[in-house]
Coordinates of C-alpha atoms in Angstrom, one line a residue:
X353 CA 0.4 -24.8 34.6
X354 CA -1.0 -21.6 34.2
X355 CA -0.1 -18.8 37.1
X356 CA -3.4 -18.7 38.7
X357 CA -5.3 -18.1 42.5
X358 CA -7.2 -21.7 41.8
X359 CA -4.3 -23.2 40.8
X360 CA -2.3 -22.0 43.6
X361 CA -5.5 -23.2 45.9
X362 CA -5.6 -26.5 44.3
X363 CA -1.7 -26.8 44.9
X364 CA -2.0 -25.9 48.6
X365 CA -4.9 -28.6 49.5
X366 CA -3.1 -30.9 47.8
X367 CA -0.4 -30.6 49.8
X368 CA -2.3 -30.1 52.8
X369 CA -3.7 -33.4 52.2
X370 CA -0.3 -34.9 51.8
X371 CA 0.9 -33.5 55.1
X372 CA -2.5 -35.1 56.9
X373 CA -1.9 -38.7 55.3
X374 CA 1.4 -38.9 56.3
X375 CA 0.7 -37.6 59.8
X376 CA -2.1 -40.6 59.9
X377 CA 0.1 -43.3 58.5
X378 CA 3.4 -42.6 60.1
X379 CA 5.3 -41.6 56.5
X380 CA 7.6 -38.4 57.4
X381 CA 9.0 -38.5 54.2
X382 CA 5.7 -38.0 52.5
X383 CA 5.2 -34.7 55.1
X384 CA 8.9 -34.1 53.8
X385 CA 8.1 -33.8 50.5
X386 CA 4.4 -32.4 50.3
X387 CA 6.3 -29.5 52.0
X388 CA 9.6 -29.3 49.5
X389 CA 7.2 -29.4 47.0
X390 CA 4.5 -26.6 48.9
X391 CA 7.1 -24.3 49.1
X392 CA 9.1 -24.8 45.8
X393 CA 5.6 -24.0 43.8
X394 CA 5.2 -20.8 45.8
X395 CA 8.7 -19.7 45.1
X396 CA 8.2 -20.5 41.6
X397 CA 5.1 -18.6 41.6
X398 CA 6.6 -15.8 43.3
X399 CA 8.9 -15.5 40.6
X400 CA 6.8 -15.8 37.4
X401 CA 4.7 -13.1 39.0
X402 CA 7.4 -10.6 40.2
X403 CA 9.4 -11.6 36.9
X404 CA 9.9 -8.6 34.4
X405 CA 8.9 -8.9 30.7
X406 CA 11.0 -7.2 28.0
X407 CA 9.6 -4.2 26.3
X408 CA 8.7 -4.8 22.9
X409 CA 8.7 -2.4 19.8
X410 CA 7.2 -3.4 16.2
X411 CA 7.6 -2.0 13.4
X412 CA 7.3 -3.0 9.7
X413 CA 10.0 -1.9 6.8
X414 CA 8.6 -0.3 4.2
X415 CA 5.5 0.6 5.6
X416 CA 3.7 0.4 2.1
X417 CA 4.5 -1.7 -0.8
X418 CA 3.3 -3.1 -3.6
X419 CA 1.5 -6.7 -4.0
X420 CA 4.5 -9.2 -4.2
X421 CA 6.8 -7.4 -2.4
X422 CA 8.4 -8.4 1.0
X423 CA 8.3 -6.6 4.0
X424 CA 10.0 -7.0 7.0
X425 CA 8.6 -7.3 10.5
X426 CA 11.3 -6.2 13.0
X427 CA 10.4 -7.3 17.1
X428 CA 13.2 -5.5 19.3
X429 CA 12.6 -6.7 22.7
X430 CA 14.2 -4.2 25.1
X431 CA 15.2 -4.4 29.1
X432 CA 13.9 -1.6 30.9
X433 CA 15.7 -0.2 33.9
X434 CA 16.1 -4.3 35.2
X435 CA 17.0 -7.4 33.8
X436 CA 14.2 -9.2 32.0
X437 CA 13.0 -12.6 32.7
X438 CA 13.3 -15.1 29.9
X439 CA 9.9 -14.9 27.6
X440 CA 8.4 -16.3 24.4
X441 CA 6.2 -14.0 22.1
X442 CA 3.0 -15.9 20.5
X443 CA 0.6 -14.3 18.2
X444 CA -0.4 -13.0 14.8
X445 CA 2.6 -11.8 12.9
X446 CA 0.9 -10.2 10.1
X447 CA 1.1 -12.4 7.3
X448 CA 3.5 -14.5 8.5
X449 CA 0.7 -16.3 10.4
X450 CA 0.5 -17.5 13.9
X451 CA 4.2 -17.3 15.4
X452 CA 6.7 -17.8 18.4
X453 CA 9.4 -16.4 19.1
X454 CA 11.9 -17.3 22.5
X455 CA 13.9 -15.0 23.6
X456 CA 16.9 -15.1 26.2
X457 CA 17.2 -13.4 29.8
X458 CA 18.3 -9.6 28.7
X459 CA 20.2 -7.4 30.8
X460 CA 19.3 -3.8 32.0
X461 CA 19.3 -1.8 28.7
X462 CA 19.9 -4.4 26.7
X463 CA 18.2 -5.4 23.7
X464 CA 17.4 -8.1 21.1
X465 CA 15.8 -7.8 17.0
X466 CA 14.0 -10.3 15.6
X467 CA 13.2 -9.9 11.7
X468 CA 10.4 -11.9 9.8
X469 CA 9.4 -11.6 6.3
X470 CA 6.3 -11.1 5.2
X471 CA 4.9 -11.9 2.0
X472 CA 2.5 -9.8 0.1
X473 CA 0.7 -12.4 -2.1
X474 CA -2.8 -9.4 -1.6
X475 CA -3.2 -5.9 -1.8
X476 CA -4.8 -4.3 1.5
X477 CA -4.2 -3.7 5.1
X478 CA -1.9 -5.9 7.0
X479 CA -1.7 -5.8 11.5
X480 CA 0.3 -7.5 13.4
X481 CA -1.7 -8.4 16.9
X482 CA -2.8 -9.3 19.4
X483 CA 0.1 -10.2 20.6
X484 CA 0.9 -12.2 24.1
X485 CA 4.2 -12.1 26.5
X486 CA 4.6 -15.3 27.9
X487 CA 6.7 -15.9 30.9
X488 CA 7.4 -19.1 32.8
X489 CA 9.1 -20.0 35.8
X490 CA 12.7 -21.5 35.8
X491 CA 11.5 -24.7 36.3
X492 CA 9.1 -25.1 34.0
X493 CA 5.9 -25.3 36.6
X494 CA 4.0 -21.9 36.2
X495 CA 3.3 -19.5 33.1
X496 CA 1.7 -16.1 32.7
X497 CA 0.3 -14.2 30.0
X498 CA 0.8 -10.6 29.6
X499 CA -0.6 -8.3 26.7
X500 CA 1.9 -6.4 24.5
X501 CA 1.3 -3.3 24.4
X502 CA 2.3 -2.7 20.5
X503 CA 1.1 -2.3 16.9
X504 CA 2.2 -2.5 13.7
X505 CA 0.4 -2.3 10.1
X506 CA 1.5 -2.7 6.7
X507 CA -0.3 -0.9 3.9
X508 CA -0.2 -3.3 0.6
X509 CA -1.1 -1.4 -2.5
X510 CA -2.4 -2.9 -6.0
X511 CA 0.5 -4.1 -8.3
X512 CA 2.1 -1.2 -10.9
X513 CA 2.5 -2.7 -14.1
X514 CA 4.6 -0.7 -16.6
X515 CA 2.8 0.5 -19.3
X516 CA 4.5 1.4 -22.9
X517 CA 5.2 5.3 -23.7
X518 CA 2.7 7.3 -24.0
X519 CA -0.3 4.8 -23.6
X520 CA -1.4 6.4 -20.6
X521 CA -2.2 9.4 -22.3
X522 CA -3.3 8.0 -25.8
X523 CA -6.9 9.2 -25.5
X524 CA -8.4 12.0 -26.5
X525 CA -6.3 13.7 -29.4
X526 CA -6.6 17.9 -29.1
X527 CA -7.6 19.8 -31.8
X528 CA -5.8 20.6 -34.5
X529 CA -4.1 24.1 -33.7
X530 CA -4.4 23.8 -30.4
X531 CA -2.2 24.7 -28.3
X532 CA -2.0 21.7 -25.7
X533 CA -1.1 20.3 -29.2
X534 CA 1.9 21.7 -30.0
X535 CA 3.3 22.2 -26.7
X536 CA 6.1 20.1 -25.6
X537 CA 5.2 17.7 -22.8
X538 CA 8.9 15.8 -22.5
X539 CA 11.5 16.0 -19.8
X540 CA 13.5 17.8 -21.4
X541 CA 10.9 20.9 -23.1
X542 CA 10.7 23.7 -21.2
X543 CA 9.3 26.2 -23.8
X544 CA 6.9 26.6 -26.8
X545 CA 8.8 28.6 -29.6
X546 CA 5.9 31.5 -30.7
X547 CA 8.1 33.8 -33.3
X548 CA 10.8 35.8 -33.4
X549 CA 11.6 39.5 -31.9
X550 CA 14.6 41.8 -31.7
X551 CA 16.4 41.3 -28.8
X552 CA 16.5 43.0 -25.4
X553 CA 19.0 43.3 -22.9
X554 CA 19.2 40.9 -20.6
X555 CA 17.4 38.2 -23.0
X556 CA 19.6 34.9 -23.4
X557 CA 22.4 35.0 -25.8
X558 CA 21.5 31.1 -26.3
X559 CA 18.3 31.7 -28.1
X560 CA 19.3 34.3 -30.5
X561 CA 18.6 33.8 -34.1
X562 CA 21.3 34.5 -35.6
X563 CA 20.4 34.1 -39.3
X564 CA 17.5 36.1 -38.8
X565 CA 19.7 39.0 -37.0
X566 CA 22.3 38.9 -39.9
X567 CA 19.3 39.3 -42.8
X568 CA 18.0 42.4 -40.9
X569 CA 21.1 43.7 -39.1
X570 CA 19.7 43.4 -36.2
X571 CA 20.1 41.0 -32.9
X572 CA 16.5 38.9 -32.9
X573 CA 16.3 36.7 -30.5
X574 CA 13.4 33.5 -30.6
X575 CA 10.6 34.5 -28.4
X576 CA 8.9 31.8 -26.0
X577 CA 6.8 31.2 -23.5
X578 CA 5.7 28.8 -20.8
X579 CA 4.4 25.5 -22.0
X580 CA 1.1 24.2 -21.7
X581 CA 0.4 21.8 -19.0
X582 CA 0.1 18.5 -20.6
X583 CA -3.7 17.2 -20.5
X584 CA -5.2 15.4 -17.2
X585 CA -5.7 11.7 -17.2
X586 CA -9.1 10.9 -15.3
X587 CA -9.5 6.9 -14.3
X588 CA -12.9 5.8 -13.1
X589 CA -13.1 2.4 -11.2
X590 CA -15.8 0.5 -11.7
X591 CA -16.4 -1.1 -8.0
X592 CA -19.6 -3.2 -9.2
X593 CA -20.7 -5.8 -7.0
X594 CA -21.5 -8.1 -10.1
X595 CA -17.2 -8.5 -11.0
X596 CA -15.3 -11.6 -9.9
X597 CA -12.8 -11.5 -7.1
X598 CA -9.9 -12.1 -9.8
X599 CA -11.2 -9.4 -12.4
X600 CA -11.6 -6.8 -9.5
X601 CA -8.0 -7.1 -8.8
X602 CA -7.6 -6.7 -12.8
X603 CA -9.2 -3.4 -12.9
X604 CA -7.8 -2.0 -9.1
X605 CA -4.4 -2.8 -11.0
X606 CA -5.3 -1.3 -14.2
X607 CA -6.3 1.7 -12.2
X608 CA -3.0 2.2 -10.3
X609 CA -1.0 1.8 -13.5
X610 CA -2.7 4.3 -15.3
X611 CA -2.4 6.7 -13.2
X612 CA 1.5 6.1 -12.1
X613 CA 2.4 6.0 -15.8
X614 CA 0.6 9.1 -16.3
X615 CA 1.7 11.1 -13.1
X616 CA 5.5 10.0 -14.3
X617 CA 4.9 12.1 -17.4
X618 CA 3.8 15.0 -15.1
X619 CA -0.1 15.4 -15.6
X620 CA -2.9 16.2 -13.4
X621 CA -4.4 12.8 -12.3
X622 CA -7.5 12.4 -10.8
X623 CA -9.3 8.8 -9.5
X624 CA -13.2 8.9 -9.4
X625 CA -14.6 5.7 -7.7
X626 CA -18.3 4.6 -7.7
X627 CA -18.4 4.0 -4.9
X628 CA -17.6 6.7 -1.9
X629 CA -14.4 5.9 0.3
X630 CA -15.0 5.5 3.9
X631 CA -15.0 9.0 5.9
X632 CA -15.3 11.1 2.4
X633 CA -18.6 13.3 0.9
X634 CA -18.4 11.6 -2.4
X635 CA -16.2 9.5 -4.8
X636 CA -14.1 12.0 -6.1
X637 CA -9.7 11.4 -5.3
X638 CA -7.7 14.3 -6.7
X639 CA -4.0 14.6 -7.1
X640 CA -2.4 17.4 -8.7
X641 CA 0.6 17.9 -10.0
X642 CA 3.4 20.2 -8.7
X643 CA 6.7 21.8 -10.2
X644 CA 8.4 18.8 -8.1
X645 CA 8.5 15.6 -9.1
X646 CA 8.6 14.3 -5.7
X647 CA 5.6 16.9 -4.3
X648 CA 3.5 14.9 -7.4
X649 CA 5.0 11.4 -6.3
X650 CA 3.5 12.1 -3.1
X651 CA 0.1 13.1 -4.7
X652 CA 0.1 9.6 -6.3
X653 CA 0.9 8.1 -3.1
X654 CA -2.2 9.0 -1.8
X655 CA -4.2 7.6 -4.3
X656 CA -2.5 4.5 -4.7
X657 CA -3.3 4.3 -0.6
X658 CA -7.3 4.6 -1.5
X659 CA -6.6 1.9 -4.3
X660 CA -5.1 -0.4 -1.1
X661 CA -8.0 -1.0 0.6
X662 CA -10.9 -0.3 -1.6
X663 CA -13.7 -3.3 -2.3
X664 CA -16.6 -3.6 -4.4
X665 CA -19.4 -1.7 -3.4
X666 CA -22.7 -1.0 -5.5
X667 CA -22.6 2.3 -7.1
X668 CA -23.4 3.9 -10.4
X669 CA -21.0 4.2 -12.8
X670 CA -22.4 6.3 -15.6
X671 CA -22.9 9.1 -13.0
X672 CA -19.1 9.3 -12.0
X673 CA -18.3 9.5 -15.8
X674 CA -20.8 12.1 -16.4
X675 CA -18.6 14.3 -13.5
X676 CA -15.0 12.8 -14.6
X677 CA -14.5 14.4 -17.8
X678 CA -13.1 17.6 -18.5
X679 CA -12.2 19.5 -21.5
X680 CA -8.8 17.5 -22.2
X681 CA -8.8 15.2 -19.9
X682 CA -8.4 12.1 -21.1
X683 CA -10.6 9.7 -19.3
X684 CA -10.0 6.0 -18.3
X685 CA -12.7 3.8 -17.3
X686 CA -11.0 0.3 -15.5
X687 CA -14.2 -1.7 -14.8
X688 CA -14.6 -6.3 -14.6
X689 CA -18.3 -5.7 -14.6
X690 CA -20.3 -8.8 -16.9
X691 CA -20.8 -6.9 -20.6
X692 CA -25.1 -6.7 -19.5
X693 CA -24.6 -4.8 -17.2
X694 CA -21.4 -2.7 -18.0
X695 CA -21.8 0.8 -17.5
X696 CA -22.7 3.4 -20.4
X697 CA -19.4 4.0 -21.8
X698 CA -20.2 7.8 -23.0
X699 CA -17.4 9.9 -22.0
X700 CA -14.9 7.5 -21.7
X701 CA -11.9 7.5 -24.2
X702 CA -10.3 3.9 -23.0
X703 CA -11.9 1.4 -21.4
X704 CA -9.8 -1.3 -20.0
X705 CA -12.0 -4.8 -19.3
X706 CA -10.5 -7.3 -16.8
X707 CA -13.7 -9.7 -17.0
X708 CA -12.9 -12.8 -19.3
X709 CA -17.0 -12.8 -20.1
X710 CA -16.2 -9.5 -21.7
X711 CA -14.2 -10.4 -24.7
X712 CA -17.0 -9.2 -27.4
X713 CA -17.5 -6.2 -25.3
X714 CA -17.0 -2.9 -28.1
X715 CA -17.5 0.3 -26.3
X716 CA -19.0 3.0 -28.7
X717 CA -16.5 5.9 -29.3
X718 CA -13.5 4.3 -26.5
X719 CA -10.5 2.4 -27.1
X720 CA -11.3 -0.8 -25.5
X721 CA -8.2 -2.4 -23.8
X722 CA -9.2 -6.4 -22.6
X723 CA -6.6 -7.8 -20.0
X724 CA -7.1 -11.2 -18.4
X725 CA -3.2 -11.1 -16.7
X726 CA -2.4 -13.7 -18.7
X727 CA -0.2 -11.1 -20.7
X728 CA 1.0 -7.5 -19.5
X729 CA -1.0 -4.6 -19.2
X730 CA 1.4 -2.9 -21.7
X731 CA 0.9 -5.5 -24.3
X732 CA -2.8 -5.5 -24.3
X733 CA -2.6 -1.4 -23.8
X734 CA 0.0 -1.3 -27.3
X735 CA -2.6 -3.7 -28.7
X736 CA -5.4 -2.0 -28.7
X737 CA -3.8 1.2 -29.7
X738 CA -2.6 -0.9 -33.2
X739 CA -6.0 -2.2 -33.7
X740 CA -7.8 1.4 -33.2
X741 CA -5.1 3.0 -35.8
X742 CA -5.4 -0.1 -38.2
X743 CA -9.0 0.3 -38.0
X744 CA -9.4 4.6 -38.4

């Protein structure tokens, strides 16, 4: 019975009552027990009301992951500066669904963890709450409610699929000459070899030329210079209304691969949506790299946190493709929009369908790349690269 002034009301006439009838009718042990039974209620109600609820902290380990992770939802239930009463916890545990959980009498200071799973099984923003203390009496007779006063949340980005080396960046080749084409984009370059001069002191032994220095009789030493930043990677999500659920997910994937595989071989990554984020001027979701690796992890981070809990919205998509490409920038379009009303492709160097209307789609002048899930990302990626080179 919940703890309640009507309920204590009702309990009082009723005994009340009891105590008249057996004053009419001669029955003292009916007065007996309407008044055992008066006065155990209001001690038991005394005590669920003066009865003290454990403190309770949430919190939710890691607090981002990927779609088909697991997570874990920790409840530590702490005594304050007195014992705590005996309670059960009832609510929404995130995606664990609606949940209870009994916990003991603690002692002052003393506390308990309780750890639940949570699946993953979508991308997006996971709470845990409203959540509800509830306390009863010893016997079993009264309850209360309280509020807990906690949060948690659990940020669930899209799925990273791995993507074959290089096919991030397979886009736009440079120019012949160029320099962003000769320069050395691995882990291990750190230099672009220009020529050959004579050596100065203080230059490193390591890169004289020795051959060189024994034709002229003179140290030379090879001369280099920084290396060219590898080119950006731009990926433009198509957020059109017209795209299935399930082909949505496709290209919010496709999006997040792209640019993780591409931010792994340290370029400037940028994500253009076409439809403005919530609490920003425009579409436009820049990350660039730094010397670091784990300064342009953290970069990526963010965007893959705007890929969490995106939706589609309408927008136009030829206009954030017109403002996506730069001069080597290779630019990747990730739409599920029906091919009749696709978006003008112009621009684009790969464009990677997730909508299974879309399998005669051909994009003028871009690599298309079609992905249903029903195979990897990579493998449709490394099959569309063989089909453009077996077709040029």
């Amino acid at each position: 019975m919940r703890l309640s002034l009507r309920n204590l009301a009702a309990c009082t006439v009723t005994a009340a009552a009891a105590l008249v009838v057996a004053w009419l009718f001669g029955l003292p042990e009916l007065a007996a027990l309407a008044v055992a039974g008066w006065v155990a209620l209001g001690a038991t109600a005394a005590w669920v009301r003066l009865a003290r609820a454990p403190q309770l902290r949430a919190t939710i380990s890691p607090a981002a992951c990927e779609r088909g992770e697991t997570a874990v939802l920790e409840l530590r239930f702490v005594a304050g500066a007195h014992a705590s009463a005996q309670a059960r916890l009832f609510g929404r545990l995130g995606t664990a669904g609606q949940g209870i959980v009994a916990i003991g009498r603690l002692d002052e200071g003393q506390s308990a963890p309780v750890r639940i799973e949570l699946p993953t099984p979508t991308r997006g923003l996971v709470t845990v709450g409203p959540l509800q203390v509830l306390l009863t009496d010893p016997l079993g007779w009264w309850h209360t409610e309280r509020p807990a006063a906690t949060t948690a949340a659990l940020l669930v980005r899209p799925k990273v699929h791995q993507l074959a080396d290089n096919l991030a960046t397979g886009g736009r080749m440079p120019s012949p000459g160029s320099h962003s084409g000769s320069a050395l984009t691995g882990a291990d370059a750190d230099a672009d070899l220009v020529g050959l001069r004579p050596y100065v002191p203080g230059d490193d032994l390591r890169r004289v030329h020795w051959r060189t220095s024994a034709r002229r009789n003179e140290p030379h030493v090879v001369q280099v210079e920084p290396p060219a930043r590898a080119p950006g990677t731009t990926v433009v999500l198509d957020q059109g209304p017209d795209s299935t659920a399930g082909g949505f997910e496709r290209a919010v994937e496709a999006a997040a691969s792209v640019l993780t595989a591409a931010a792994m071989e340290g370029r400037t990554i940028r994500l253009v949506l076409t439809h403005p984020a919530v609490g920003t001027d425009d579409g436009d979701h820049r990350a660039e790299p730094a010397d670091s690796g784990d300064l342009t992890a953290s970069g990526l981070a963010d965007l893959l946190d705007t890929l969490a809990t995106i939706d589609r919205r309408p927008g136009d998509p030829t206009v954030a493709i017109d403002v996506s490409a730069g001069a080597e920038d290779t630019v990747v379009l990730c739409t599920a929009s029906r091919a009749d009303v696709a978006p003008d492709f112009g621009g684009c160097d790969v464009v990677v369908s997730c909508d299974e209307a879309n399998t005669t789609m051909t994009p003028h002048g871009a690599r298309l790349v079609h992905w249903l899930g029903d195979t990897s990302l990579g493998d449709a990626w490394r099959t569309a690269v063989e089909a453009s080179w077996a077709a040029t």
